[in-house]
mmCIF file of C-alpha atoms in Angstrom:
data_model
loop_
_atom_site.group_PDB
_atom_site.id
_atom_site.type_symbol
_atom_site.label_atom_id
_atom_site.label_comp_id
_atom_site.label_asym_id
_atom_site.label_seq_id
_atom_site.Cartn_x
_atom_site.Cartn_y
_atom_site.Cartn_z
ATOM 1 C CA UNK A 28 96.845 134.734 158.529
ATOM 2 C CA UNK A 29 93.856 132.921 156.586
ATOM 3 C CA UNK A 30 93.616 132.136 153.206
ATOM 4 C CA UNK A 31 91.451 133.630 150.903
ATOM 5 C CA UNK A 32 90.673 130.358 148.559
ATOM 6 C CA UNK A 33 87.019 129.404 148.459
ATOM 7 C CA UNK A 34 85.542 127.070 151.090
ATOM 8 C CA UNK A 35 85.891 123.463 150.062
ATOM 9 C CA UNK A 36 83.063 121.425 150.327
ATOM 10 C CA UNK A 37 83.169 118.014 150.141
ATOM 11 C CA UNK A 38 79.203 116.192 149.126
ATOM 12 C CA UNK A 39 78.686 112.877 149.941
ATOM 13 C CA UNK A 40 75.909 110.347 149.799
ATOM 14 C CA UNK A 41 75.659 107.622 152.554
ATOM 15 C CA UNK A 42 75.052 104.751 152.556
ATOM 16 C CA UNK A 43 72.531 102.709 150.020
ATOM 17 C CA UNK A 44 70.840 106.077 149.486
ATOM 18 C CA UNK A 45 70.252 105.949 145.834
ATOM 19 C CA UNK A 46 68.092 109.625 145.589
ATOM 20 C CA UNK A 47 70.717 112.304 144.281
ATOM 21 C CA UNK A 48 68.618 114.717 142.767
ATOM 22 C CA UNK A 49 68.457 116.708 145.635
ATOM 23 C CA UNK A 50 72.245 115.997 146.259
ATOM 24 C CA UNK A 51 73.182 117.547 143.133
ATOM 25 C CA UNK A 52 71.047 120.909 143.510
ATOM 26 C CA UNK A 53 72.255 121.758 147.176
ATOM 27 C CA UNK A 54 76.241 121.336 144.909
ATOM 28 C CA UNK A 55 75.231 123.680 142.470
ATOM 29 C CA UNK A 56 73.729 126.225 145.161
ATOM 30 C CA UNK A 57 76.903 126.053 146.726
ATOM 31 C CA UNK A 58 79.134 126.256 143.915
ATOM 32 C CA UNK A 59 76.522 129.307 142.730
ATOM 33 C CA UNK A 60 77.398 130.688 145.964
ATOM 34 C CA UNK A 61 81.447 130.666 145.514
ATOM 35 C CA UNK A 62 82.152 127.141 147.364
ATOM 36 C CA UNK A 63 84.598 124.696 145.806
ATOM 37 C CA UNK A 64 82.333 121.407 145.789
ATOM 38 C CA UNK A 65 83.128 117.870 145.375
ATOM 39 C CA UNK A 66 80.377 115.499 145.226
ATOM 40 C CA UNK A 67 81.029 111.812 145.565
ATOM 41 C CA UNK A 68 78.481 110.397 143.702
ATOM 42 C CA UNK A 69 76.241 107.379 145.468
ATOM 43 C CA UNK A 70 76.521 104.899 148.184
ATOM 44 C CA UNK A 71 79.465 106.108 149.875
ATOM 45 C CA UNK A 72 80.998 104.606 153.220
ATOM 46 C CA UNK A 73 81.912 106.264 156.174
ATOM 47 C CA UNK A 74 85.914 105.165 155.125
ATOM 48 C CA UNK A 75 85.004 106.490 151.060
ATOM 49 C CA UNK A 76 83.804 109.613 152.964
ATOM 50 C CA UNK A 77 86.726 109.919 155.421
ATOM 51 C CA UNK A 78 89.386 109.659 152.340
ATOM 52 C CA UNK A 79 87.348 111.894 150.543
ATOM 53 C CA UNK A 80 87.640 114.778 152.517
ATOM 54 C CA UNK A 81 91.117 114.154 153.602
ATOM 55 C CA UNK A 82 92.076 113.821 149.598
ATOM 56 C CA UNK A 83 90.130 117.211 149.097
ATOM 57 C CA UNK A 84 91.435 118.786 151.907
ATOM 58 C CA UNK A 85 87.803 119.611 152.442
ATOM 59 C CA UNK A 86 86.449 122.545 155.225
ATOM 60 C CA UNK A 87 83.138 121.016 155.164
ATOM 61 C CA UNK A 88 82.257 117.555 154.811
ATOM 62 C CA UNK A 89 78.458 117.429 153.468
ATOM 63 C CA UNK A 90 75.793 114.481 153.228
ATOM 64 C CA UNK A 91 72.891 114.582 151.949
ATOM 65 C CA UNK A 92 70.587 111.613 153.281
ATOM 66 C CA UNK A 93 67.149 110.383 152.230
ATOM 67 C CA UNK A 94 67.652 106.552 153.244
ATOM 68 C CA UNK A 95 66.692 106.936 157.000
ATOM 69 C CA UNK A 96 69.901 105.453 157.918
ATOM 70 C CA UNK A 97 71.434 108.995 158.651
ATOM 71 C CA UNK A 98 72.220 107.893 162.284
ATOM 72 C CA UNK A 99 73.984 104.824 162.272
ATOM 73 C CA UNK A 100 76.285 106.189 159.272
ATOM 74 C CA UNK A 101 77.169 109.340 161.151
ATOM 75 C CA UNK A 102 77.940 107.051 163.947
ATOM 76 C CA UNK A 103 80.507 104.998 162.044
ATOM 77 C CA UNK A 104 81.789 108.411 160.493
ATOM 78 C CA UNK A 105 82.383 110.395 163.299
ATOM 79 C CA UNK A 106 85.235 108.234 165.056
ATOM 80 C CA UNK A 107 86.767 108.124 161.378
ATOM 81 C CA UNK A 108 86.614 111.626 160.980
ATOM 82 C CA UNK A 109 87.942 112.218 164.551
ATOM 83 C CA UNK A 110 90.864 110.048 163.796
ATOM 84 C CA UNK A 111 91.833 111.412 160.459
ATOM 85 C CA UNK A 112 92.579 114.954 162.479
ATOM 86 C CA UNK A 113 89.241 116.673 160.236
ATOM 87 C CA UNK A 114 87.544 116.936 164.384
ATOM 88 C CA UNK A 115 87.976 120.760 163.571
ATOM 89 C CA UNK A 116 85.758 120.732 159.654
ATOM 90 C CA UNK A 117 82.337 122.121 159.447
ATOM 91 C CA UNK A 118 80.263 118.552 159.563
ATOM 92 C CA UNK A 119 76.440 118.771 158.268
ATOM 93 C CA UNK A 120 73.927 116.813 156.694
ATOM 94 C CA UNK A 121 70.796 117.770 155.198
ATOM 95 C CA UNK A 122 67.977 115.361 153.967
ATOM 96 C CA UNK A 123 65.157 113.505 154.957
ATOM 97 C CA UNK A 124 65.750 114.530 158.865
ATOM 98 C CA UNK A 125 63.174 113.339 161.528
ATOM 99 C CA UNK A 126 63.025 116.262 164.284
ATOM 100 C CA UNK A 127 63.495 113.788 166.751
ATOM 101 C CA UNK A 128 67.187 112.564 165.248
ATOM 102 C CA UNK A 129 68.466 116.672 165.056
ATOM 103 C CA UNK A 130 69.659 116.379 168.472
ATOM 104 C CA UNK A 131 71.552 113.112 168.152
ATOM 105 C CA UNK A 132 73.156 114.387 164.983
ATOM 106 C CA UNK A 133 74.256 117.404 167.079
ATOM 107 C CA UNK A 134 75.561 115.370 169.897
ATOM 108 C CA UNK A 135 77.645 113.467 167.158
ATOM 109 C CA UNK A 136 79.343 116.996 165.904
ATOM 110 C CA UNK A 137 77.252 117.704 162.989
ATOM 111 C CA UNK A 138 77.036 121.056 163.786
ATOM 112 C CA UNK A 139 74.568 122.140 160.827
ATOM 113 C CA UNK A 140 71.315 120.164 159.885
ATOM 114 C CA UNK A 141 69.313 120.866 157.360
ATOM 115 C CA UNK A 142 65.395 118.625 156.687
ATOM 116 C CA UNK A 143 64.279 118.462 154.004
ATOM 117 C CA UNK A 144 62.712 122.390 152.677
ATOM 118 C CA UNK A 145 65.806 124.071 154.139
ATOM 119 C CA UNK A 146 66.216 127.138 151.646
ATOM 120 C CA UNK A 147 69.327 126.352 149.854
ATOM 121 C CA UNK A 148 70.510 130.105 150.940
ATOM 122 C CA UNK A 149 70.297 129.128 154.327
ATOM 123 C CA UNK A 150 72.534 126.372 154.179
ATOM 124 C CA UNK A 151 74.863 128.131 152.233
ATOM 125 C CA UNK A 152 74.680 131.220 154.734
ATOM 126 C CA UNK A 153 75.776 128.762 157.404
ATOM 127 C CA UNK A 154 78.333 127.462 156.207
ATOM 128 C CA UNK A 155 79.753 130.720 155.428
ATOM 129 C CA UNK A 156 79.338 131.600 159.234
ATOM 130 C CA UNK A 157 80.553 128.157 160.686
ATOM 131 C CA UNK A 158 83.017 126.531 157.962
ATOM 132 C CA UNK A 159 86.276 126.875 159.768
ATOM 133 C CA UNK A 160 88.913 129.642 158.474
ATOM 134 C CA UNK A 161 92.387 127.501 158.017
ATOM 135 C CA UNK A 162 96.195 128.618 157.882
ATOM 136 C CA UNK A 163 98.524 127.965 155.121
ATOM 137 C CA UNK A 164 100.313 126.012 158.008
ATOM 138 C CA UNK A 165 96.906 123.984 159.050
ATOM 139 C CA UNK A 166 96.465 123.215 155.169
ATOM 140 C CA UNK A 167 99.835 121.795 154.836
ATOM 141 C CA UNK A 168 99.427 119.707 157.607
ATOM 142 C CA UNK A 169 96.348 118.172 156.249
ATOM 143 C CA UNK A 170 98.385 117.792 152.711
ATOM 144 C CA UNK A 171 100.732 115.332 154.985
ATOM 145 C CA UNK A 172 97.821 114.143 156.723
ATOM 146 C CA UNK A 173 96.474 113.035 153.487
ATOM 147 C CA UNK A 174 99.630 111.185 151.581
ATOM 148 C CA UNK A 175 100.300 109.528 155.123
ATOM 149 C CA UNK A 176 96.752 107.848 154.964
ATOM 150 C CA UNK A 177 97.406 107.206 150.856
ATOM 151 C CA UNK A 178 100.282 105.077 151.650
#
C-alpha cells in the first residue's frame, strides 16, 4: 500500500553557485504542480544536501547548478547519498548542463537532467513518472534513518 501524501522534493544549490533565480522558479513550478518542496537556499555541500533530504524525508533530491562544478559535487554526493540508504530517491539536477556531462551524470544515478530551457512541465511530468512511490513502512524507516544520523 502507497501513500497518497504529495511527492517531497527536496531543492538544493551546490556548491559556490550563487545564481538562485532560476532555483526558486523550478520550486514554485513544482509546488504549482502539487509537490511538497524544500529549497535549501545557497552553497550547499554534498553532507548539507545528504542531511537535508534525510531530515525531509525527501522522494526527490533536486539541484539546480549554474557553477560548472555539477560533476565533481555529484561525485562527492552520490557515495553520501548511497550511504544514507536514499540509493532508491528520484536524483536530478537541472542547470547549466553541457551535453557532453548528461551521460556522466547518468552513470552517477541522476536519473533526470534537465539544461538549461527544459519546460518547467517537463520536469515536473518526470518526476511524477520516476519519483519513487514509498510505504508507510519504507517512510518509517527513513524517520529512524534520520534521528540515527541526528545523533
Amino acid at each position: 500500500m502507497t501513500s497518497d501524501r504529495s511527492i517531497r522534493v527536496l531543492l538544493a544549490k551546490p556548491g559556490l553557485d550563487g545564481h538562485d533565480q532560476g532555483a526558486k522558479i523550478v520550486a514554485r513550478a513544482m509546488i504549482d504542480a502539487g509537490f511538497e518542496v524544500r529549497y535549501t537556499g545557497l552553497r550547499q555541500t554534498p553532507e548539507q544536501v545528504r542531511d537535508a533530504a534525510l531530515a525531509h524525508d525527501a522522494d526527490v533530491v533536486a539541484l539546480s547548478s549554474m557553477a560548472g562544478a555539477h560533476l565533481a559535487f555529484c561525485r562527492r554526493l552520490k557515495p553520501l547519498l548511497e550511504a544514507a540508504g536514499l540509493a532508491d530517491r528520484l536524483w536530478i539536477i537541472g542547470g547549466n548542463i553541457p551535453a557532453p556531462d548528461v551521460d556522466a551524470l547518468r552513470a552517477l544515478g541522476f536519473a533526470g537532467v534537465f539544461p538549461v530551457g527544459t519546460p518547467l512541465d517537463a520536469t515536473c511530468d518526470f518526476i511524477r513518472a520516476h519519483a519513487p512511490r514509498r510505504t508507510a513502512e519504507a517512510r518509517a524507516g527513513a524517520a529512524r534513518t534520520a534521528e540515527e544520523a541526528a545523533r
